[in-house]
Tab-separated table of N, CA and C in Angstrom:
chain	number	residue	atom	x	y	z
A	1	UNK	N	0.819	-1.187	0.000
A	1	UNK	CA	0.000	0.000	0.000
A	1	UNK	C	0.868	1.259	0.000
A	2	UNK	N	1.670	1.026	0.509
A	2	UNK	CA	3.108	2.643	0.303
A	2	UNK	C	2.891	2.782	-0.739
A	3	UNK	N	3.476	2.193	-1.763
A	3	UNK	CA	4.081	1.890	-3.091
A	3	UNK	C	2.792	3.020	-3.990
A	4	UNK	N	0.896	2.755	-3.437
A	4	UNK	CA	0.044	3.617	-3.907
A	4	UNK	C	0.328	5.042	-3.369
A	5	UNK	N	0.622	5.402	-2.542
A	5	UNK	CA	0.482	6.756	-1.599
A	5	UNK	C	1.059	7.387	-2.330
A	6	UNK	N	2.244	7.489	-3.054
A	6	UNK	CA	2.288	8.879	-3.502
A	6	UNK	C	1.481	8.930	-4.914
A	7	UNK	N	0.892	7.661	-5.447
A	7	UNK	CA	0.214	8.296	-6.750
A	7	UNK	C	-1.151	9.017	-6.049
A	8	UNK	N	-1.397	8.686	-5.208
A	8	UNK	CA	-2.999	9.125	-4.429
A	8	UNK	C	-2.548	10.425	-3.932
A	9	UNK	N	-1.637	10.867	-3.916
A	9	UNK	CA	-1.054	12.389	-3.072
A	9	UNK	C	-1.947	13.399	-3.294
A	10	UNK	N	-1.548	13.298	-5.256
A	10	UNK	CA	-2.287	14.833	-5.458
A	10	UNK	C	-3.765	14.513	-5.749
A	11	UNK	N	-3.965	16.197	-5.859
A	11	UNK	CA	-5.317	16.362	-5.691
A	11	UNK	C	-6.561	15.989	-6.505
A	12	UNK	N	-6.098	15.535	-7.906
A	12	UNK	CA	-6.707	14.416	-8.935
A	12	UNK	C	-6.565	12.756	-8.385
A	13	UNK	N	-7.682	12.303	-8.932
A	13	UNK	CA	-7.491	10.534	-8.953
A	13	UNK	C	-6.236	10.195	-9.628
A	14	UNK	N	-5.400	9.257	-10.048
A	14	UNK	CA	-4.372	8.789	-11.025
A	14	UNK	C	-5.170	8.237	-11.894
A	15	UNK	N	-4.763	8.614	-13.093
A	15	UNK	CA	-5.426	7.686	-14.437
A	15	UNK	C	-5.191	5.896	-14.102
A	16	UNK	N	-6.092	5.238	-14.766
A	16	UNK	CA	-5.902	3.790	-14.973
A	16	UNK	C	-4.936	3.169	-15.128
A	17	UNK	N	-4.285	3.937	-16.192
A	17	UNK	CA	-3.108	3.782	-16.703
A	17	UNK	C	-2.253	3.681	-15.935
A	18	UNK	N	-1.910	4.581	-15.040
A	18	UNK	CA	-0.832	5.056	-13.972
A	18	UNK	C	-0.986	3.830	-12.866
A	19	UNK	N	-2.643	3.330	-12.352
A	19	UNK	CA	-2.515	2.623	-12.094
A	19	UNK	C	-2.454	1.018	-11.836
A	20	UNK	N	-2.721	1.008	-13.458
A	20	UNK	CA	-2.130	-0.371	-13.990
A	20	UNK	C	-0.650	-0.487	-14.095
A	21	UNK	N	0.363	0.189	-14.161
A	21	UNK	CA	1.611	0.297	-14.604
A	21	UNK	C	2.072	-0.264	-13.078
A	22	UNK	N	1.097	0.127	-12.006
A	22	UNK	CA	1.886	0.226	-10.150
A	22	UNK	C	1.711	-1.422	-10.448
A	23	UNK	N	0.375	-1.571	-10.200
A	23	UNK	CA	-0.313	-2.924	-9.787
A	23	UNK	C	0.564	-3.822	-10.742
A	24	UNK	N	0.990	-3.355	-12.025
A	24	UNK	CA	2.168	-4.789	-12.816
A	24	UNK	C	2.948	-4.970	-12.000
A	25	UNK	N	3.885	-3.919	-11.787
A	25	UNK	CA	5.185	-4.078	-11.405
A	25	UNK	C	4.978	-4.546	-10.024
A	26	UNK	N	4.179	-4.420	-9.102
A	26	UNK	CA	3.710	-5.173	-7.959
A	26	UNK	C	4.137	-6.376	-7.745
A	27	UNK	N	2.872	-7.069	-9.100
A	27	UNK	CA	2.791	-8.286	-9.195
A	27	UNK	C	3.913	-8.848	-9.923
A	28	UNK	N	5.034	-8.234	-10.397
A	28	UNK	CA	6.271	-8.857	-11.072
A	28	UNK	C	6.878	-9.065	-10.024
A	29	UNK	N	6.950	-8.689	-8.849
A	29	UNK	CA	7.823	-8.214	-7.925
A	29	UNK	C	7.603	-9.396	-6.901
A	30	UNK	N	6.179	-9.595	-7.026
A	30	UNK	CA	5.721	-10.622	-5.792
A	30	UNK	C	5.616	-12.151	-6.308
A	31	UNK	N	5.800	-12.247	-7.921
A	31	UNK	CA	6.160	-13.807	-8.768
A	31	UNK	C	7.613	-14.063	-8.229
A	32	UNK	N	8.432	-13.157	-8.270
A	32	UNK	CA	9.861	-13.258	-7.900
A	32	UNK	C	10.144	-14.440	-6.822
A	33	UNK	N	9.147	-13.668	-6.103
A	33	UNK	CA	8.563	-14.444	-4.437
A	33	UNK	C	8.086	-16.058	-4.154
A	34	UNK	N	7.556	-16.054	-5.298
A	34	UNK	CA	6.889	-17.291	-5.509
A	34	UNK	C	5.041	-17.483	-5.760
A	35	UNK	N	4.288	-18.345	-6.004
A	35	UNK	CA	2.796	-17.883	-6.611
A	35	UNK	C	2.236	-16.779	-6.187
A	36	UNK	N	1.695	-15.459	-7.055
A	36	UNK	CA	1.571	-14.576	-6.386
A	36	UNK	C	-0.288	-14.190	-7.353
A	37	UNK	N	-1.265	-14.953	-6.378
A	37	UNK	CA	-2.762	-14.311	-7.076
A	37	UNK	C	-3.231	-13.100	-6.406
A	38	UNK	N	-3.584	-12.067	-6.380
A	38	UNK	CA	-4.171	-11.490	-5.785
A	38	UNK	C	-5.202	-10.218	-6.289
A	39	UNK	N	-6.182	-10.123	-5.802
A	39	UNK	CA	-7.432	-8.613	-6.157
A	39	UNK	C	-7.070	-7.830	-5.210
A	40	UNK	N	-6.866	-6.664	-6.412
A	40	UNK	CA	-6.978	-5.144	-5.541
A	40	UNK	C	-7.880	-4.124	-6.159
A	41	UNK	N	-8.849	-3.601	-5.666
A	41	UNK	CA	-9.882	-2.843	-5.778
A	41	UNK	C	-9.760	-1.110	-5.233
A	42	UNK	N	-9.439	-0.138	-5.626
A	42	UNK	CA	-9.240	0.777	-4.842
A	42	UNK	C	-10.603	1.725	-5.019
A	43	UNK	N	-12.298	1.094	-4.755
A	43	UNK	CA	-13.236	1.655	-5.004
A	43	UNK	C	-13.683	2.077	-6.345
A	44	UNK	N	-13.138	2.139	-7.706
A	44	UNK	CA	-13.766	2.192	-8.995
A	44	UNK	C	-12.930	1.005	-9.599
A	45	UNK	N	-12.065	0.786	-9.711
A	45	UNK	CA	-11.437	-0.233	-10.345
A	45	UNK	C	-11.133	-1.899	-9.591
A	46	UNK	N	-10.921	-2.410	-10.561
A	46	UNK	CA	-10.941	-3.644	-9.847
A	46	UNK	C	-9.789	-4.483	-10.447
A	47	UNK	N	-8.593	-4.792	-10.356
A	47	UNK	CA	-7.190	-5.388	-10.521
A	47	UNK	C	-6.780	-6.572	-9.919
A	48	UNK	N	-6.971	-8.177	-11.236
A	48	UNK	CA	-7.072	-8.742	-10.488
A	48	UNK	C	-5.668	-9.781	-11.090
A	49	UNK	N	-4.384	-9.946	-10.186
A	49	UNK	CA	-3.412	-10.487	-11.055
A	49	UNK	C	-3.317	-12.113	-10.581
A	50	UNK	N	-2.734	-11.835	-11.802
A	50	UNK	CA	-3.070	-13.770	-11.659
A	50	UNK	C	-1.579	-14.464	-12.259
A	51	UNK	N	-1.377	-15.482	-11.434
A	51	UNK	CA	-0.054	-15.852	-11.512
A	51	UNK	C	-0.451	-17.586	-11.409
A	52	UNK	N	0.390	-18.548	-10.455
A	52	UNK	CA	0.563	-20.009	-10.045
A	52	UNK	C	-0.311	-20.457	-9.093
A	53	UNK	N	-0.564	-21.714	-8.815
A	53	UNK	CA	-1.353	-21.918	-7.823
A	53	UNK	C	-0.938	-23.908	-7.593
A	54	UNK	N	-0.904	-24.092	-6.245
A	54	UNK	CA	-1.170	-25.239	-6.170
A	54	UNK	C	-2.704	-26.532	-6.767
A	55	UNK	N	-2.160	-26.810	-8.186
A	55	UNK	CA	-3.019	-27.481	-8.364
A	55	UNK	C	-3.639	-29.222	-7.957
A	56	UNK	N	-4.736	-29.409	-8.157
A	56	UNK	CA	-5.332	-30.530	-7.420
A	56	UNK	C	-4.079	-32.231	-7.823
A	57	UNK	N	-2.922	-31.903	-8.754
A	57	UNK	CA	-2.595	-32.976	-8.452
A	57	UNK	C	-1.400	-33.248	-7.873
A	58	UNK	N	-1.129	-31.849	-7.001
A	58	UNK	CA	-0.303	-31.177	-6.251
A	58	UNK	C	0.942	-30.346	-7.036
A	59	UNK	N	0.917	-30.279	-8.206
A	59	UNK	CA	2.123	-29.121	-8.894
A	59	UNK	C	1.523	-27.427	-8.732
A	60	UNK	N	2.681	-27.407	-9.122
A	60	UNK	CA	2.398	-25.660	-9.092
A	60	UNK	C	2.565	-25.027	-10.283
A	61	UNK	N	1.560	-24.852	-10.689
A	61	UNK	CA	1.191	-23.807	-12.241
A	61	UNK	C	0.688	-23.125	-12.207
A	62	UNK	N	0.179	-22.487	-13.619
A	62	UNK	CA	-0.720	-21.705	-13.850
A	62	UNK	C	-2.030	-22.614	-14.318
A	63	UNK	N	-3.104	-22.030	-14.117
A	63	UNK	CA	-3.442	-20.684	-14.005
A	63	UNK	C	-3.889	-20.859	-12.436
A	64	UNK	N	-3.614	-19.223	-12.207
A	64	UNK	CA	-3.889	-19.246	-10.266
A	64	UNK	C	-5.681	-18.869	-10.904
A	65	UNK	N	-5.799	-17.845	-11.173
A	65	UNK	CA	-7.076	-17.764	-11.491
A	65	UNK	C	-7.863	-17.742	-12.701
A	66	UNK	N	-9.139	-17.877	-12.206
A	66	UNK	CA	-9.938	-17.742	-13.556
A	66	UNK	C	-11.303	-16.986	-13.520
A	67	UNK	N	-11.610	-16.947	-14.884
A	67	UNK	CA	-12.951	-15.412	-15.044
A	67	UNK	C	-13.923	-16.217	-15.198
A	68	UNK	N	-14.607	-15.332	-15.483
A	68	UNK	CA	-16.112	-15.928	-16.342
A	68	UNK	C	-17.216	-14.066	-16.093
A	69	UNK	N	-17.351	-13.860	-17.509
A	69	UNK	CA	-18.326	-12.497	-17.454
A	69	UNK	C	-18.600	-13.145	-18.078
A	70	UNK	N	-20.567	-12.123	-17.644
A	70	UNK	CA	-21.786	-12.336	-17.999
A	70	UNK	C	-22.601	-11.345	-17.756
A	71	UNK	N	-23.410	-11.404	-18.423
A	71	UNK	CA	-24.688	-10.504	-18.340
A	71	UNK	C	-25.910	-11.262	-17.583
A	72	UNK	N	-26.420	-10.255	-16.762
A	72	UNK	CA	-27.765	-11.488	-15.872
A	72	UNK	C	-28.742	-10.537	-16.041
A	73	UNK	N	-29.856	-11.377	-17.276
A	73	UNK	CA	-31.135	-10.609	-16.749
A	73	UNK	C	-31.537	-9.932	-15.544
A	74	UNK	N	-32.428	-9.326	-15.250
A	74	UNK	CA	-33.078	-8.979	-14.317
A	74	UNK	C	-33.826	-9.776	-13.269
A	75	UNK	N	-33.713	-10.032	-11.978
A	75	UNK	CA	-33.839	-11.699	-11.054
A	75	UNK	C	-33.513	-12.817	-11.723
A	76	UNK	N	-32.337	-12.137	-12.157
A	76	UNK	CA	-31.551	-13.962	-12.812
A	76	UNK	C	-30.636	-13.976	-11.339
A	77	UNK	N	-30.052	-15.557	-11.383
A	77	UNK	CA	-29.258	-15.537	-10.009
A	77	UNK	C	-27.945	-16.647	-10.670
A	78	UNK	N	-26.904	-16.411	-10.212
A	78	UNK	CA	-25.699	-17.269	-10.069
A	78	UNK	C	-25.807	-18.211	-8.516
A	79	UNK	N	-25.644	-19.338	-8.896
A	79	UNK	CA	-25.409	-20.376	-7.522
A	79	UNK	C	-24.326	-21.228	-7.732
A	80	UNK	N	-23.260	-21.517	-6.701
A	80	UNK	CA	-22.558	-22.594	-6.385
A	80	UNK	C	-22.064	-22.636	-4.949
A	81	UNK	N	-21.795	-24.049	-4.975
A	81	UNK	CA	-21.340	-24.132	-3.255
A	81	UNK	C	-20.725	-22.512	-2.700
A	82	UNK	N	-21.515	-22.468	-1.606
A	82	UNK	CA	-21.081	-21.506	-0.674
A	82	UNK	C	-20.820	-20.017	-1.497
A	83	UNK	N	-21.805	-20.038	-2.518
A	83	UNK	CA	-22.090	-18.456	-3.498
A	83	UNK	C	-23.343	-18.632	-3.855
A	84	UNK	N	-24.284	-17.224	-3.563
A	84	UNK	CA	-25.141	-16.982	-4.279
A	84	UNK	C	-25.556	-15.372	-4.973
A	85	UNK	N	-25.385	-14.944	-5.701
A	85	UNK	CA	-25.149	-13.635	-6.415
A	85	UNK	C	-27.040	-13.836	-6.924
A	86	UNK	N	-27.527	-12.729	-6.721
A	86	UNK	CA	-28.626	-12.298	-7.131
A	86	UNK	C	-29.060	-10.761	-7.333
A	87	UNK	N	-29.961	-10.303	-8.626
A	87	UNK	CA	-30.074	-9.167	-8.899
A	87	UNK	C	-31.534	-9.080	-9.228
A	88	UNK	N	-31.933	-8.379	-8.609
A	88	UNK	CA	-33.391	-7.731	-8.338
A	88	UNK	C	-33.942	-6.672	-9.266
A	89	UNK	N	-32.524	-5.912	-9.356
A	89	UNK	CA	-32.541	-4.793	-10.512
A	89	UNK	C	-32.847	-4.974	-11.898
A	90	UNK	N	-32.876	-4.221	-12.759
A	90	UNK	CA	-32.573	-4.454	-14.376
A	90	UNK	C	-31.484	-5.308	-14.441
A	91	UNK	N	-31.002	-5.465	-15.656
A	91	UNK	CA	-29.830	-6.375	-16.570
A	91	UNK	C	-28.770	-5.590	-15.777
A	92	UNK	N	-27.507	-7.061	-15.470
A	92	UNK	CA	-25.966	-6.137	-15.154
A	92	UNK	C	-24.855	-6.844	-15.541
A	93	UNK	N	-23.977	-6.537	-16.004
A	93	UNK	CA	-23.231	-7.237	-16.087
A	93	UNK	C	-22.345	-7.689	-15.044
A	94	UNK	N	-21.714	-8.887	-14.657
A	94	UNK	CA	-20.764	-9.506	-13.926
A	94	UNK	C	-19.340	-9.488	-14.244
A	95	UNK	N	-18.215	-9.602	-13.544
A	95	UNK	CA	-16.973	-10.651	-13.984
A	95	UNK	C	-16.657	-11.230	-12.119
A	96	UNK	N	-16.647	-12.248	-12.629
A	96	UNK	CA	-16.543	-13.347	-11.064
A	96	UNK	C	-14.870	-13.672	-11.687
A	97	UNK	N	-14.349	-13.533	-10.342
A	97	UNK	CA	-13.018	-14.285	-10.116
A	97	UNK	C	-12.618	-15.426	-9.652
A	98	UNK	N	-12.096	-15.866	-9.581
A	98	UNK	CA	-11.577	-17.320	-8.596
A	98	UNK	C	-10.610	-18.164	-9.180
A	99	UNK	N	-10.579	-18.655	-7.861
A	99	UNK	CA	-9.305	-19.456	-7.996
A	99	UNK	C	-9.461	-20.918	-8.466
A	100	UNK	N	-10.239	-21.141	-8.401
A	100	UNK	CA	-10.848	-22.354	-9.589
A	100	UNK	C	-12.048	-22.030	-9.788
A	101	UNK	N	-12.329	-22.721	-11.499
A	101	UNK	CA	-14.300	-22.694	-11.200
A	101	UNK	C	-15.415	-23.160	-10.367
A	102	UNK	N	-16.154	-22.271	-10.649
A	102	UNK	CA	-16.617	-22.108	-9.497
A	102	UNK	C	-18.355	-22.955	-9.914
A	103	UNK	N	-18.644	-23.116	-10.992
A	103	UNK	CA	-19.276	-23.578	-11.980
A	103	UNK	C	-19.115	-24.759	-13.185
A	104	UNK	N	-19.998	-24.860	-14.088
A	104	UNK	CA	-19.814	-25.845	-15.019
A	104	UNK	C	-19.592	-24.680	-16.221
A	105	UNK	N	-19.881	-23.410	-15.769
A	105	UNK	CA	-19.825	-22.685	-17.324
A	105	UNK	C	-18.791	-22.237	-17.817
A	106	UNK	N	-18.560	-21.649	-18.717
A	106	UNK	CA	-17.397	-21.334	-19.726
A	106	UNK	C	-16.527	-20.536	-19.049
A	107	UNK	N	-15.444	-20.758	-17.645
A	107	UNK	CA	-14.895	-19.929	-17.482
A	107	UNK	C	-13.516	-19.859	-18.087
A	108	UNK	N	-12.787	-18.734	-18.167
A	108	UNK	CA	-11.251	-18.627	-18.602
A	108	UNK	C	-9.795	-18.350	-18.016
A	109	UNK	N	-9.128	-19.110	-17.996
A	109	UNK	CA	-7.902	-19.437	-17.171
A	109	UNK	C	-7.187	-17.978	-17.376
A	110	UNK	N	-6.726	-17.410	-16.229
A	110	UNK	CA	-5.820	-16.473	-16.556
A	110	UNK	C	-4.558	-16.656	-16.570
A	111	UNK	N	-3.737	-15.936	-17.813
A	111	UNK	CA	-2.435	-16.607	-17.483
A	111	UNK	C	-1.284	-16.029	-16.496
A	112	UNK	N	-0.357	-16.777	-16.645
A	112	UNK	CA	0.552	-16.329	-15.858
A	112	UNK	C	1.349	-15.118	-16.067
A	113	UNK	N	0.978	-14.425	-15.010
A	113	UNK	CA	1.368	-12.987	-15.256
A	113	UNK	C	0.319	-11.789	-15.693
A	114	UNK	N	-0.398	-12.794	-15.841
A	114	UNK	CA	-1.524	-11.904	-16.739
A	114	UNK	C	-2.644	-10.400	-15.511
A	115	UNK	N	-2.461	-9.376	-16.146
A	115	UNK	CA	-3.553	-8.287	-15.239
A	115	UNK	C	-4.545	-8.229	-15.849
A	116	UNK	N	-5.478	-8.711	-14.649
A	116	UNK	CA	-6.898	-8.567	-15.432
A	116	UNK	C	-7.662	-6.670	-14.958
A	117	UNK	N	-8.532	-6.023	-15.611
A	117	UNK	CA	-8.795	-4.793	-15.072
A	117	UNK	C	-10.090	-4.591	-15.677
A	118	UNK	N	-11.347	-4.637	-14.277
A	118	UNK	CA	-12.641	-4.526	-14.347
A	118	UNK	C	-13.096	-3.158	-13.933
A	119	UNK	N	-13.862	-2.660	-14.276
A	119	UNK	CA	-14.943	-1.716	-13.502
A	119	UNK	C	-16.552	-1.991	-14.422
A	120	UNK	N	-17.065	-1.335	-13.085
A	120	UNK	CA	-18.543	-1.721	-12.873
A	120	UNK	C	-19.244	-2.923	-13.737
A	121	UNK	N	-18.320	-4.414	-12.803
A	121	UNK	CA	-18.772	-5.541	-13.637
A	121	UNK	C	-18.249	-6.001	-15.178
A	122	UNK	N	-17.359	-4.835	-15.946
A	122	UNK	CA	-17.040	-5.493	-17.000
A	122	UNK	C	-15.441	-5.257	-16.878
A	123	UNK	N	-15.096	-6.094	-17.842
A	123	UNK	CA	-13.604	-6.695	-18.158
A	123	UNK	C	-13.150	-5.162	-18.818
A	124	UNK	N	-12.368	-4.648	-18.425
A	124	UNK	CA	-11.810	-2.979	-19.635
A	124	UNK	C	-10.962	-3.803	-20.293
A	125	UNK	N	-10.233	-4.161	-19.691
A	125	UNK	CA	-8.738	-4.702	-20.638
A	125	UNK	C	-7.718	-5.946	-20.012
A	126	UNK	N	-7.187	-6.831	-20.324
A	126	UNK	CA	-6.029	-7.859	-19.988
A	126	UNK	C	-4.759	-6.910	-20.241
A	127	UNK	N	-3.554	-7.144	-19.483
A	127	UNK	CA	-2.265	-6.785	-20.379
A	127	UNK	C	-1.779	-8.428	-20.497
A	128	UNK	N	-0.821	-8.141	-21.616
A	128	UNK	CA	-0.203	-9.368	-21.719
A	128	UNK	C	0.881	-10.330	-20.431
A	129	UNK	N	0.920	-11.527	-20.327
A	129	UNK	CA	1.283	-11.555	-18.995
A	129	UNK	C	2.782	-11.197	-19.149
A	130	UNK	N	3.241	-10.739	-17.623
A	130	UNK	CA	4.254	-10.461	-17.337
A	130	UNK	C	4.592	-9.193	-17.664
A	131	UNK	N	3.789	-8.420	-17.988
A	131	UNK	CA	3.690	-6.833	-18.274
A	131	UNK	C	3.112	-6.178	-17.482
């Protein structure tokens, strides 16, 4: 969280940009380290990097996480063990994260290295991994 403070200093927000460039080099910094998944949200944006993970036949790869966006009618609902997402409202769009699926539906492996970058429910952009 240092590492944000001085882009948050001045008296403007930091562009996306500025803070996609922090959140890479973050996450380059913390692969060094060893599997490094993690979401950071600083209230409009949503940054979610994705690196290695212990998989079920005990190695360590990629992908640590994975997506899946969607659009949900209006009282449409998402369910799986120990999740239930429901919307009362009009149509919205989603992007669900995790560290495995979480579902039977079409989700997508993120790769290694890869920054994922959401706001309000949709995907803006991937960078390529390790960037």
């Amino acid at each position: 969280m240092d590492r944000m403070r001085p882009l948050w200093s001045s008296s403007s927000p930091p562009s996306q940009g500025e803070r996609k460039v922090l959140v890479s080099r973050f996450g380059a910094a913390l692969r060094e380290l060893g599997p490094a998944n993690f979401l950071y949200c600083d209230g409009s944006t949503l940054f979610a990097h994705a690196d290695r993970r212990r998989q079920s036949d005990g190695s360590i790869s990629a992908p640590g996480l994975w997506r899946l966006a969607r659009q949900c009618p209006a009282g449409g609902e998402l369910s799986a063990e120990g999740l239930r997402i429901a919307s009362e409202a009009g149509e919205q769009e989603v992007v669900l994260i995790a560290s495995v699926p979480l579902s039977d539906e079409g989700w997508t492996p993120l790769a290694e290295g890869e920054l994922l970058i959401a706001r309000q429910g949709c995907v803006q952009r991937t960078s390529d991994p390790g960037h």
